[in-house]
XYZ file of C-alpha atoms in Angstrom:
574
model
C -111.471 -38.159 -72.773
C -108.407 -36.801 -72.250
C -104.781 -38.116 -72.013
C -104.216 -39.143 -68.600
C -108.092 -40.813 -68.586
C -107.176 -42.589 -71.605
C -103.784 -44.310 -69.644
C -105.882 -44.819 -66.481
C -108.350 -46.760 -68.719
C -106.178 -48.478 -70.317
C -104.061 -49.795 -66.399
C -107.693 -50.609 -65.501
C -107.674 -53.155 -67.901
C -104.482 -54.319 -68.065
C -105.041 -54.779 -64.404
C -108.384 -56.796 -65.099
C -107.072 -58.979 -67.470
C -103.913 -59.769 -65.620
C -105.967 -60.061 -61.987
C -108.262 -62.442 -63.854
C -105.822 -64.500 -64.830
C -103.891 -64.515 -61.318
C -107.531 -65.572 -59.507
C -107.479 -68.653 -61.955
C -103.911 -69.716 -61.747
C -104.324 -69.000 -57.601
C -107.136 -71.415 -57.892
C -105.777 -73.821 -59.449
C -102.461 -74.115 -57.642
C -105.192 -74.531 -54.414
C -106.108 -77.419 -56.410
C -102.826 -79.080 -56.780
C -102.002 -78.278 -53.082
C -105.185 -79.821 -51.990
C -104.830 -83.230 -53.982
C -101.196 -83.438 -52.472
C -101.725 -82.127 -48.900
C -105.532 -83.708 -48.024
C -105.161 -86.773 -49.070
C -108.481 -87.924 -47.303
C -110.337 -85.030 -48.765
C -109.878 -85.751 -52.286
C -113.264 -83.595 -53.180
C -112.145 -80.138 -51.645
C -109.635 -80.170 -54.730
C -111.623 -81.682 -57.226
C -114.078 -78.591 -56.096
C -111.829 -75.742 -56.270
C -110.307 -77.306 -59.535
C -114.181 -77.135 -60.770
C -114.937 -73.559 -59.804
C -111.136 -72.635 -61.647
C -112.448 -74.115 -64.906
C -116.048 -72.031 -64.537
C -114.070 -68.847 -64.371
C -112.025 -70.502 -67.723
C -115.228 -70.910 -69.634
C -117.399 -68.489 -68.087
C -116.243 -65.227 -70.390
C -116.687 -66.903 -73.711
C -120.737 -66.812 -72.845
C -120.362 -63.055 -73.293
C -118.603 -61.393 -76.477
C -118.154 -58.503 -74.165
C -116.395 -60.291 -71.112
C -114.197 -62.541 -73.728
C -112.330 -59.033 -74.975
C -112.309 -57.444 -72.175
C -110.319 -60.516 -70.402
C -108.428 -61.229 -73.498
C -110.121 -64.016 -74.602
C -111.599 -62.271 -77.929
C -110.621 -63.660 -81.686
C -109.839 -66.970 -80.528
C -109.618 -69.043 -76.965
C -106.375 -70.394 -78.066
C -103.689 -69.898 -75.414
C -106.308 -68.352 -72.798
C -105.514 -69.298 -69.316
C -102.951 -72.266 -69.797
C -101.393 -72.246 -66.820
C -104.629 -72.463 -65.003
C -105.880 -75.020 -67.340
C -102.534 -77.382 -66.891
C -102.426 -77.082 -63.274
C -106.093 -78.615 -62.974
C -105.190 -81.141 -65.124
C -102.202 -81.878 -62.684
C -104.818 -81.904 -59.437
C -106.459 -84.269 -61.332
C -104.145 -86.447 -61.837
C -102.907 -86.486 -58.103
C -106.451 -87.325 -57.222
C -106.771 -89.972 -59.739
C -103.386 -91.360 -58.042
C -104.885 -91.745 -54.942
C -107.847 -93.442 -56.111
C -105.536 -96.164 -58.404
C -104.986 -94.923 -61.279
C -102.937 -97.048 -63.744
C -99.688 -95.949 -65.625
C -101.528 -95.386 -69.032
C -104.061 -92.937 -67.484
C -100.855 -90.763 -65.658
C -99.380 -90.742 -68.949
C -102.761 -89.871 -70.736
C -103.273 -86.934 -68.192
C -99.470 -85.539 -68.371
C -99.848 -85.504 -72.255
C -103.272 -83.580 -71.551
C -101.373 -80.939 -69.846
C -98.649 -80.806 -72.323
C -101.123 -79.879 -74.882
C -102.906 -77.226 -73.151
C -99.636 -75.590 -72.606
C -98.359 -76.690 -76.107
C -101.503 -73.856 -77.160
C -98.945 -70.903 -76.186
C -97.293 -72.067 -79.487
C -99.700 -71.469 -81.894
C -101.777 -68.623 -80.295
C -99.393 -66.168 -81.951
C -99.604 -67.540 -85.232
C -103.737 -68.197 -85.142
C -104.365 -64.913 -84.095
C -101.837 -62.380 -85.760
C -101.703 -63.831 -89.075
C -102.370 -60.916 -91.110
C -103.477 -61.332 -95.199
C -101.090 -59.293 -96.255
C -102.068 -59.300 -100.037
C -105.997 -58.925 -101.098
C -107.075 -58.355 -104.772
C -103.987 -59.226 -106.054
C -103.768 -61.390 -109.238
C -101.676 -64.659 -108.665
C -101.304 -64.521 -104.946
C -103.181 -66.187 -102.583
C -101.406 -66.583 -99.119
C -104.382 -68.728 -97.006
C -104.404 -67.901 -93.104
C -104.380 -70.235 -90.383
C -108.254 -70.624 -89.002
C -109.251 -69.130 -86.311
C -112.537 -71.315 -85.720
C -110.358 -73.992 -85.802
C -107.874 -72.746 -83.308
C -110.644 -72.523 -80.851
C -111.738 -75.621 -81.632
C -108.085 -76.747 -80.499
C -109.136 -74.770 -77.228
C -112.171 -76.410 -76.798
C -111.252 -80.242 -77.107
C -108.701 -79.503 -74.460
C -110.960 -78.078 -72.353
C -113.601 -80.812 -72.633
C -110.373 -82.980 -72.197
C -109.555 -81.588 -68.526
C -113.766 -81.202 -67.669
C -114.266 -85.407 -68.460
C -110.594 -85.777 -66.529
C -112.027 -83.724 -63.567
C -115.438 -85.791 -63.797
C -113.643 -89.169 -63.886
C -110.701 -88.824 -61.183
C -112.570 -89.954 -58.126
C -114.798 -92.443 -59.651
C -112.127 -95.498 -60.552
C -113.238 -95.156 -64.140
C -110.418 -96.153 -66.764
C -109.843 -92.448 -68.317
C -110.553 -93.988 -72.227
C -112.640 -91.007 -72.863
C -110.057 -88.473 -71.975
C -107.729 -90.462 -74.680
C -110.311 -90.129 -77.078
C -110.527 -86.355 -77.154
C -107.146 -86.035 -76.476
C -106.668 -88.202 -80.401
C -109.422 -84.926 -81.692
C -107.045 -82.516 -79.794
C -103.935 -84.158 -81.569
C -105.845 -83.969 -84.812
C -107.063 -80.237 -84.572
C -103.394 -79.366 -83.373
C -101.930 -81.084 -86.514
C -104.462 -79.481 -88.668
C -103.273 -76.015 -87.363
C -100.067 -76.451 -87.489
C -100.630 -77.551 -91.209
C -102.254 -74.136 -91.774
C -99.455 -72.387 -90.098
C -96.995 -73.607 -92.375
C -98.607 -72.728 -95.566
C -99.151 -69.362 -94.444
C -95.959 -69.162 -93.068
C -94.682 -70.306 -96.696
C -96.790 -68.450 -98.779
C -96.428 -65.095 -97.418
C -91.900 -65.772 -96.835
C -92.603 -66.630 -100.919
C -94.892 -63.465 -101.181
C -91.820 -60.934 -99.542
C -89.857 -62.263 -102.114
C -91.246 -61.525 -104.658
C -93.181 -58.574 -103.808
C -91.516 -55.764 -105.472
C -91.790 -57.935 -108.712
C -95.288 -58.629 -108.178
C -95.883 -54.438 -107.439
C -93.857 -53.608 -110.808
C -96.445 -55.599 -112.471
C -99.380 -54.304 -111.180
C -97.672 -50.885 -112.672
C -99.500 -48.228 -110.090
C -99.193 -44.822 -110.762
C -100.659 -44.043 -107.478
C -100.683 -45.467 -103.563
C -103.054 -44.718 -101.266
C -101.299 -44.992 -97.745
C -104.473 -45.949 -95.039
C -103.204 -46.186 -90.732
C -105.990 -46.111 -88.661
C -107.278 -47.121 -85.733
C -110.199 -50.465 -86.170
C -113.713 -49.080 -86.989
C -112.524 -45.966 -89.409
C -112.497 -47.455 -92.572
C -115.088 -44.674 -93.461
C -112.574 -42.033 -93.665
C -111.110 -43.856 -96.418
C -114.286 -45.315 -97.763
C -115.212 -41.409 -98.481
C -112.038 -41.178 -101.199
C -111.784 -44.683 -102.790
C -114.505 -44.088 -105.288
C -112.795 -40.725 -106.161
C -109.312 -42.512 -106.831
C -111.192 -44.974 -108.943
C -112.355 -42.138 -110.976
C -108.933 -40.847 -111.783
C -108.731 -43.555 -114.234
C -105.168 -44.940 -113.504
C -104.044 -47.957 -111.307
C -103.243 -47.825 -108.077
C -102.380 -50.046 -104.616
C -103.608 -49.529 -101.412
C -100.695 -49.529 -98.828
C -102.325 -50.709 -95.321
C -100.322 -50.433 -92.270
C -102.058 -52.655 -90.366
C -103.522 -56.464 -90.041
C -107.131 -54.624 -89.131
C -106.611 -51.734 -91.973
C -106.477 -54.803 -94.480
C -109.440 -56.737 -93.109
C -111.681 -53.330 -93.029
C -110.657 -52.209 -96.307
C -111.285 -55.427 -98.087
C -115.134 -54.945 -97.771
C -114.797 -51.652 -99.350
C -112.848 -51.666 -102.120
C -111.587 -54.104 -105.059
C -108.393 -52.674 -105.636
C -105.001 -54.593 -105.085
C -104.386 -54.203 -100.958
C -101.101 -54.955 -99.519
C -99.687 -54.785 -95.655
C -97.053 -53.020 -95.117
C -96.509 -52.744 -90.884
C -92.925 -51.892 -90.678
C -91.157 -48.916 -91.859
C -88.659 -50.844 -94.204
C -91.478 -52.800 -95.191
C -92.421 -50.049 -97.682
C -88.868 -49.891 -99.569
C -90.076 -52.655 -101.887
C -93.303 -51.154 -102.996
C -91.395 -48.485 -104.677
C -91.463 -49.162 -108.601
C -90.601 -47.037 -111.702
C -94.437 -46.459 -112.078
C -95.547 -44.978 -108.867
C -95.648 -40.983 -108.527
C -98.314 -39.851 -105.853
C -99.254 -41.276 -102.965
C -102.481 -40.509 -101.218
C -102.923 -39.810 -97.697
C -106.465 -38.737 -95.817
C -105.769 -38.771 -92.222
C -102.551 -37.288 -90.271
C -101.331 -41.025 -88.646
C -97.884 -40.942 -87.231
C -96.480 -43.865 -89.910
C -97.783 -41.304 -92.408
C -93.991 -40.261 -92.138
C -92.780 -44.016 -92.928
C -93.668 -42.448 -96.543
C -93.744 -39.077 -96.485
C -89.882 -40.009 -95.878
C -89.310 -40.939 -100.022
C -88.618 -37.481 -101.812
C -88.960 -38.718 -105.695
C -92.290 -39.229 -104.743
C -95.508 -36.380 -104.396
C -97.354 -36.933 -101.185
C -100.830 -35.361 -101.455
C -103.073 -34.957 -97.822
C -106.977 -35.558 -98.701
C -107.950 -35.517 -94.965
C -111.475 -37.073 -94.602
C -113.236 -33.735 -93.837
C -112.954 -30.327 -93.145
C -114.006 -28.068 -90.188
C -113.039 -25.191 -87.743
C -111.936 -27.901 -85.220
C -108.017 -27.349 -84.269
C -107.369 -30.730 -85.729
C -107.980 -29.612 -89.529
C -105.114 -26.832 -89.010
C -102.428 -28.966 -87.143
C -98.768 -28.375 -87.976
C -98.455 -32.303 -89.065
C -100.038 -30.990 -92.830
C -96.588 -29.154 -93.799
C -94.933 -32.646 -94.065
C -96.971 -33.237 -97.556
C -95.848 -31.790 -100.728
C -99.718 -30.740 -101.324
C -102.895 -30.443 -99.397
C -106.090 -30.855 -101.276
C -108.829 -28.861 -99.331
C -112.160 -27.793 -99.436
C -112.195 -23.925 -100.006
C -110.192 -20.946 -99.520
C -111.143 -21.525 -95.745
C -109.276 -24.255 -95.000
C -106.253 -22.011 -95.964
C -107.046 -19.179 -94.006
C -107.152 -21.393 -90.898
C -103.737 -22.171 -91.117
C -102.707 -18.071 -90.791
C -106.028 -17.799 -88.297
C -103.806 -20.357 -85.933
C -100.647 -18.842 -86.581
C -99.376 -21.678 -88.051
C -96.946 -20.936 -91.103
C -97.308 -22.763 -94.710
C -96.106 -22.296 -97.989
C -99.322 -21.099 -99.943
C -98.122 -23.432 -102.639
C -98.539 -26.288 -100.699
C -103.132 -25.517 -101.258
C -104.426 -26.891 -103.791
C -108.706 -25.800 -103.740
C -110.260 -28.612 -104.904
C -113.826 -28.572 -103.372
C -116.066 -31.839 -101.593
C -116.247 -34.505 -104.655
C -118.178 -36.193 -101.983
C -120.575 -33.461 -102.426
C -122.071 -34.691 -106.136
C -125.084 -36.584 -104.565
C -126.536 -33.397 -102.211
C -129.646 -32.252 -103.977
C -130.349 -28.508 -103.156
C -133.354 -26.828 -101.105
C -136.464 -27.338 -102.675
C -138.470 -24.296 -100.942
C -138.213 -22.287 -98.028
C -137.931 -23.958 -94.782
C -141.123 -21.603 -93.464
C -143.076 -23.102 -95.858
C -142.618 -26.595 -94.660
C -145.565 -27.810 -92.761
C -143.753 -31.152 -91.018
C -139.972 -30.147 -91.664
C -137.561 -33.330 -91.236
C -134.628 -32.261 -89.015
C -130.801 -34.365 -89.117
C -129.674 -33.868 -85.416
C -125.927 -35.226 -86.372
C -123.360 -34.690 -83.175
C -119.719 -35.151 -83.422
C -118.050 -37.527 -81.170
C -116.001 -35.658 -77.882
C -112.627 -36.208 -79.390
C -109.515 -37.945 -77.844
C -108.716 -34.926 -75.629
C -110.403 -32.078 -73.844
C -110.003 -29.265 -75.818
C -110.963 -30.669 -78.681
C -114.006 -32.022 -77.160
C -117.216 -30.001 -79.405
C -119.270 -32.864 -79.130
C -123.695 -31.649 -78.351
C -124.908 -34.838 -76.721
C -123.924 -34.016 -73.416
C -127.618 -31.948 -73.970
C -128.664 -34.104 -76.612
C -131.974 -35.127 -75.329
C -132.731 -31.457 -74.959
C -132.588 -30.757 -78.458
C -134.436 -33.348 -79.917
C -137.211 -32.763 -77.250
C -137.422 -29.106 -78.349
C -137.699 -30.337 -81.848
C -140.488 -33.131 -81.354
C -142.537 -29.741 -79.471
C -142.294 -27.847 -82.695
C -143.519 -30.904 -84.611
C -140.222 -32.023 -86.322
C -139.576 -35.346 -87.548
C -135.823 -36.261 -86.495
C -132.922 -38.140 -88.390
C -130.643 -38.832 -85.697
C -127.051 -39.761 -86.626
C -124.198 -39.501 -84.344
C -120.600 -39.508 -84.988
C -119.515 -43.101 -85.606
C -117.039 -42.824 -82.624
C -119.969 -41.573 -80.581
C -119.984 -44.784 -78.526
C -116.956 -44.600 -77.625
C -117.495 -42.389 -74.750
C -119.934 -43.707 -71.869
C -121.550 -40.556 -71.546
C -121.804 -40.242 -75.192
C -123.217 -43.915 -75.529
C -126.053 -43.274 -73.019
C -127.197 -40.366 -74.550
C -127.431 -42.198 -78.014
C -129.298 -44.598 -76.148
C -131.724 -42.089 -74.578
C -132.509 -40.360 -77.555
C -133.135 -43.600 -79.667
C -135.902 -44.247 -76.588
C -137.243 -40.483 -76.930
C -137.139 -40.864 -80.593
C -139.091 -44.274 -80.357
C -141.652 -43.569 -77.730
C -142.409 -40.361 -79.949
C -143.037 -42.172 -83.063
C -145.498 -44.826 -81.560
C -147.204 -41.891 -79.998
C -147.665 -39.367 -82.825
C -146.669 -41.462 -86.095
C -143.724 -39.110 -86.892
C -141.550 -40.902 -88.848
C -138.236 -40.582 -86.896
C -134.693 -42.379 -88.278
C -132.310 -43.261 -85.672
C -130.149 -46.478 -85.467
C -129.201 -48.877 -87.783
C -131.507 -46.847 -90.253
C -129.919 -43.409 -90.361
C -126.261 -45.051 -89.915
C -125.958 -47.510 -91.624
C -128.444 -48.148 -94.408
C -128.294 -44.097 -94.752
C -125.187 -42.596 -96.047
C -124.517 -38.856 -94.446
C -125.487 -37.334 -97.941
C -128.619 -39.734 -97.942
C -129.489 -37.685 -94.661
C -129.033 -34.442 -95.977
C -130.835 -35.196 -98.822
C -133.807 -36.441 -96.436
C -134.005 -33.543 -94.013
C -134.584 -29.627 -94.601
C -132.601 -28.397 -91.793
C -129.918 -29.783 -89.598
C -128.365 -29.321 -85.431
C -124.731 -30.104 -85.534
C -121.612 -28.767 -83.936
C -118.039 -28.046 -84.982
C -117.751 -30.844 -87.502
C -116.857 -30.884 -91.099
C -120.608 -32.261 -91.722
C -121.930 -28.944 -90.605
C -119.467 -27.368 -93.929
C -120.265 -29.945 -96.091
C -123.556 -29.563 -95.460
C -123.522 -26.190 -96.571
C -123.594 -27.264 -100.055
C -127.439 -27.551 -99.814
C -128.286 -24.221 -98.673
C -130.779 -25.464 -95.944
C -130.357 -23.967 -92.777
C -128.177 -25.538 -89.921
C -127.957 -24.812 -86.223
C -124.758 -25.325 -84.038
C -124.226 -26.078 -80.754
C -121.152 -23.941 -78.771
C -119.467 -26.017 -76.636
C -115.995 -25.646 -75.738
C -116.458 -21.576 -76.373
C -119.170 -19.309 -76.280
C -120.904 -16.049 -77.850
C -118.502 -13.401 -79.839
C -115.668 -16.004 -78.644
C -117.117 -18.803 -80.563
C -117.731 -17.127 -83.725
C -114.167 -16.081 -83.726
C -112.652 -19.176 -83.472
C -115.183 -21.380 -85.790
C -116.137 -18.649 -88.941
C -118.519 -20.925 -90.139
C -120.806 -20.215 -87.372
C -121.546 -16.770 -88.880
C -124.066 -19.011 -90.972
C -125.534 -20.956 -88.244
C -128.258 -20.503 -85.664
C -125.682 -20.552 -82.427
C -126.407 -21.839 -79.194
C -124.631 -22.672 -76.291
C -124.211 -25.738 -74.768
C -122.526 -26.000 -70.861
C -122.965 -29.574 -68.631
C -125.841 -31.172 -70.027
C -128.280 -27.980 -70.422
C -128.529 -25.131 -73.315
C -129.205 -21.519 -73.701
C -130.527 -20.011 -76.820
C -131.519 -23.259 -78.519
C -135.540 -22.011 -78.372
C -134.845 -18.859 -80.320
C -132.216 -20.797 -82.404
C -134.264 -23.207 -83.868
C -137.497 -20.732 -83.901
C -135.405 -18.686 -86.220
C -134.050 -21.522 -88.361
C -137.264 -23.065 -88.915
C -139.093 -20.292 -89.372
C -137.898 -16.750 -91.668
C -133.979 -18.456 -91.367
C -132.571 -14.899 -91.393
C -129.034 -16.213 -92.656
C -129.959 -17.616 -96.450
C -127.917 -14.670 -97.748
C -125.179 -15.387 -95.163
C -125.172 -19.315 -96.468
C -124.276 -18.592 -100.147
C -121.452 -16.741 -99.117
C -119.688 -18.586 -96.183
C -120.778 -22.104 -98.623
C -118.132 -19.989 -101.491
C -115.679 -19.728 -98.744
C -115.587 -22.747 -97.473
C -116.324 -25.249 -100.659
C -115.827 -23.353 -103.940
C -117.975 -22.559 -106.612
C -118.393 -26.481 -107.939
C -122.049 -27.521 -107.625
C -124.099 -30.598 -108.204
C -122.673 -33.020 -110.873
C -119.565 -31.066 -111.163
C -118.138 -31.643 -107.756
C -115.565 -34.313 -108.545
C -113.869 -32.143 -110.999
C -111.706 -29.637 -109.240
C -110.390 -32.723 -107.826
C -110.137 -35.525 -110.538
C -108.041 -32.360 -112.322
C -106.427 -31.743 -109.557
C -105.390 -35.346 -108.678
C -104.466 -36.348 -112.769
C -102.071 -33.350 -112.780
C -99.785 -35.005 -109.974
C -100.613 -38.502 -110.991
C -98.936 -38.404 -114.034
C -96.563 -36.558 -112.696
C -96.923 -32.987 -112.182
C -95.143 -31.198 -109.372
C-alpha cells in the first residue's frame, strides 16, 4: 500500500469514527428538542432517544465494529455526549408526565456521571506497566473490565430511565444502579491513584532501581503492535551471552507483547528524556533489530556501542537503507549483506560489518536425499507480505492460488505460511483465505496432509517448516536466505522486476528456480518447479551463494560467530 493509500485509509476512518459519533449526538439532540417542543407527543422523543442508544450499544456486539468506531479496549468515555443528552430527553419527558424533585435530581446526577466517564477514560485505557520482571516493583494498573463495567451501569442507568419516563413510575431503580455506578466509579478512581502513585514513586527511583539490576547490555525494542516476533527471534540469543541485561520498550503495546516472550527485567521508556535515567556505570551495548525512528533517542549517547541485529536479511531495499550508518556496528548474515550496501551505492565504513552468521539457524536439519528421489515431496509455499509502499512491494500472493494449484497437480503436499503482516492487505487477506479453502478441499479429497493456518503459524515455528518440507516457493524475503542453510531447493517468485533485471538486483536468485509474477497470473512457474522438483540443476549453485550469504557456521555451531561477536562489545570492546 503505498503512502498516499495509507493517509486516505487512515481520513476514512477518522471520518467514520467521527461521523458515527455526530449521527448519535444529532440523534440525541432530536431527542431533547422533541421532549421540549411536542409536548403532546412525548413518544416521538422517547423513540428517537431509543434508536440513539441502539447505535451506542450496537458496536460492542462486534469486536470488529467496537475498534473500528473507537470503542475497542474499554467502553469508557464512548459516546458521552450522546449518552447525557438522552438522559436529558428523558428527563423532560418524565417532567411532563409528574415527575417529583428527587427523580430530576436522580436523572441530572445520571448525566453527570456519564459525562464524569471523560475523566477516567484516559487513565483506564493508557495506563501503561511500565516495569515487568523487575524485582521489588510492582506498579498495579487501573482495570479495564472494570472501567467498562463503569460504562455499562450507566448505560443500563439511562435504558431503565428511558423505559420508566412515560409510565409515572417513581425512578427507584434508576437510583439503584446509579449507587453500582457510584461504587464502580469509586473503585476506579481507587485504582487510578495507586497506579498513579506507584509508577510517580517508580520515576523516582528508577535509575537506582536500573544500577541495581547492573545490565551490561539493553536491548532497545519500537515497533508497531503484532511484531514482537522480530524481537522474539534475538531474545534467546541475548540470554545466551551470559550477562544481564534490560529490555528498553518504547511503547505501552511493546511492553504488553514482550512480556509473553521473555522473563527479563522490561521497562517503558516513551519519551526521549525518558531514557537519560537508564544510563548506569554498568551498561555498554545496546541492542537494536529493527531501523524505528526513536532508534535515534539512543543511538544519540556516544559512551555507549550501539549494535543493529535487524530481524532478517534479504535483497529487499530495506536491508541496505542508509538509516544502518547511525550504529557503531552491524551484525549481519554473510559477506552479502555487505556487498549490498556498495551494490546500492550507499557508502559505509567497512568497519562498521561485523559477519556473524543466522544463530537462528542452529535448529535447520540438512537435506536428507535428493529431492528427485522423493516420491510425495512436502513443499513450504511461504510469501512475504506487500510492504508499506510500492516499490518495495515483492509479495507472490497476488498469484498465490496459482502456485499451490500447480503444486497439488504434481502431487505435493503444501505447508502454507504467509508473512505475519500478510493480512494486513485486503488483497493479501483473501488470497490467504482462498488458498486455506484450496488447501482444505484438497486434503479431504486426496488425504494429502496439507498445513496451513493456525498449524503452520503458529504451533510451527519458520525453522519447524523448513525442517518439515524438502523444497520451498518464496519471494524476496530473508526466509528464502535463511533457508539456504538446508541446501533444499527453493523457487522465487519475480515481482516488482523481471528476467536478467531481477537477478541483478536480488543475487540470491542465481540459486533459485525464477519465475515471474505480473497481476495475479505467472510465467515460468511450470518449468520452475518441474526443474526444482525434479534433477534441481542449482545444488552446486546453493553451496556457494549459502557461503555468501550466511558464512561457513553450520548446524550446532550457528550461535557462535555471534555469542563471540556480541561478548566482545558487551564487555566492552570497541
Amino acid at each position: 500500500m503505498s503512502a498516499s493509500s495509507r493517509l486516505s485509509s487512515l481520513r476514512a476512518k477518522l471520518k467514520i469514527i467521527g461521523g458515527y459519533a455526530m449521527v448519535c449526538d444529532a440523534l440525541a439532540i432530536a431527542a431533547v428538542v422533541a421532549a421540549l417542543a411536542l409536548a403532546h407527543l412525548p413518544w416521538a422523543a422517547l423513540v428517537i432517544a431509543w434508536v440513539t442508544m441502539v447505535l451506542v450499544v450496537a458496536p460492542l456486539i462486534s469486536a470488529r465494529t467496537a475498534k473500528t468506531l473507537g470503542m475497542s479496549g474499554t467502553a469508557i468515555g464512548g459516546y458521552t455526549n450522546a449518552r447525557a443528552l438522552v438522559v436529558l430527553a428523558s428527563l423532560a419527558v418524565h417532567v411532563r408526565v409528574g415527575a417529583q424533585v428527587w427523580e430530576a435530581v436522580v436523572l441530572l446526577i445520571l448525566a453527570i456521571f456519564v459525562l464524569a466517564e471523560r475523566g477516567v477514560r484516559k487513565s483506564v485505557t493508557s495506563s501503561a506497566p511500565v516495569a515487568v520482571n523487575v524485582p521489588g516493583v510492582s506498579i498495579p494498573l487501573p482495570s479495564v473490565p472494570l472501567g467498562t463495567a463503569v460504562f455499562w451501569a450507566n448505560t443500563i442507568a439511562v435504558f431503565v430511565a428511558l423505559a420508566l419516563s412515560p409510565l409515572q413510575i417513581a425512578l427507584w431503580p434508576v437510583a439503584l444502579v446509579l449507587i453500582a455506578a457510584l461504587v464502580l466509579f469509586i473503585l476506579v478512581i481507587t485504582q487510578i491513584a495507586r497506579y498513579r502513585t506507584a509508577r510517580a514513586r517508580f520515576e523516582e527511583n528508577i535509575s537506582l532501581i536500573v544500577e541495581q539490576l547492573a545490565p551490561k547490555f539493553a536491548f532497545h525494542w519500537q515497533a508497531p503492535g503484532g511484531t514482537a516476533y522480530q524481537a522474539g527471534m534475538w531474545l534467546p540469543y541475548l540470554d545466551r551471552i551470559g550477562e544481564p541485561y534490560i529490555v528498553l520498550a518504547r511503547t505501552a503495546v511493546n511492553v504488553r507483547e514482550l512480556a509473553k516472550i521473555t522473563d527479563r527485567p522490561i521497562i517503558l521508556r516513551t519519551a526521549l528524556t525518558d531514557l537519560d535515567a537508564i544510563l548506569c556505570p554498568s551498561l555498554t551495548t545496546v541492542f537494536y533489530c529493527n531501523t524505528a525512528t526513536r532508534n535515534s533517542h539512543m543511538v544519540r549517547f556516544p559512551e555507549l556501542t550501539h549494535i543493529q541485529l535487524n530481524h532478517g536479511d534479504s535483497d529487499k531495499i530495506a536491508s541496505a537503507s542508509p538509516v544502518f550508518r547511525q550504529f557503531d556496528r552491524n551484525f549481519v548474515a554473510g559477506q552479502a549483506a555487505v556487498d549490498r550496501f556498495e551494490a546500492h551505492g550507499i557508502e559505509t565504513r567497512r568497519d562498521q560489518f561485523v559477519l556473524v552468521g543466522r544463530p537462528q539457524l542452529d535448529g535447520v536439519e540438512p537435506a536428507r536425499q535428493p529431492i528427485r528421489e522423493i516420491d510425495e515431496p512436502v513443499v513450504l509455499y511461504s510469501p512475504t507480505w506487500s510492504g508499506f509502499y510500492e516499490d518495495s512491494d515483492y509479495s507472490s500472493l497476488r498469484a498465490g492460488t496459482e502456485i499451490v494449484q500447480e503444486l497439488l497437480a504434481r502431487g505435493c503436499a503444501v505447508i502454507f505460511r504467509p508473512h505475519p503482516y500478510a493480512p494486513r492487505h485486503k488483497k493479501n487477506a483473501r488470497a490467504c483465505a482462498e488458498i486455506a479453502r484450496i488447501l482444505e478441499e484438497d486434503a479431504n479429497a486426496h488425504g494429502r496432509a496439507h498445513r496451513w493456518g493456525p498449524v503452520a503459524e503458529t504451533e510451527m515455528s519458520i525453522f519447524d517448516c523448513f525442517n518439515a518440507s524438502d523444497a520451498m516457493v518464496s519471494d524476496v524475503s530473508s526466509v528464502v536466505s535463511d533457508f539456504l542453510i538446508s541446501q533444499k531447493p527453493f523457487a522465487m517468485a519475480a515481482v516488482s522486476s523481471h528476467g536478467d533485471d531481477f537477478v541483478e538486483e536480488f543475487p540470491l536468485s542465481r540459486s533459485a528456480y525464477v519465475f515471474d509474477v505480473a497481476d495475479s497470473s505467472t510465467h515460468g512457474l511450470a518449468a520452475a518447479l518441474d526443474d526444482m522438483l525434479g534433477e534441481d540443476s542449482l545444488s552446486e549453485v546453493r553451496r556457494a551463494v549459502r557461503s555468501h550469504y550466511l558464512g561457513d557456521a553450520t548446524g550446532e555451531n550457528c550461535a557462535r560467530p555471534f555469542l563471540d561477536a556480541a561478548r566482545h562489545y558487551v564487555d566492552g570492546g570497541r
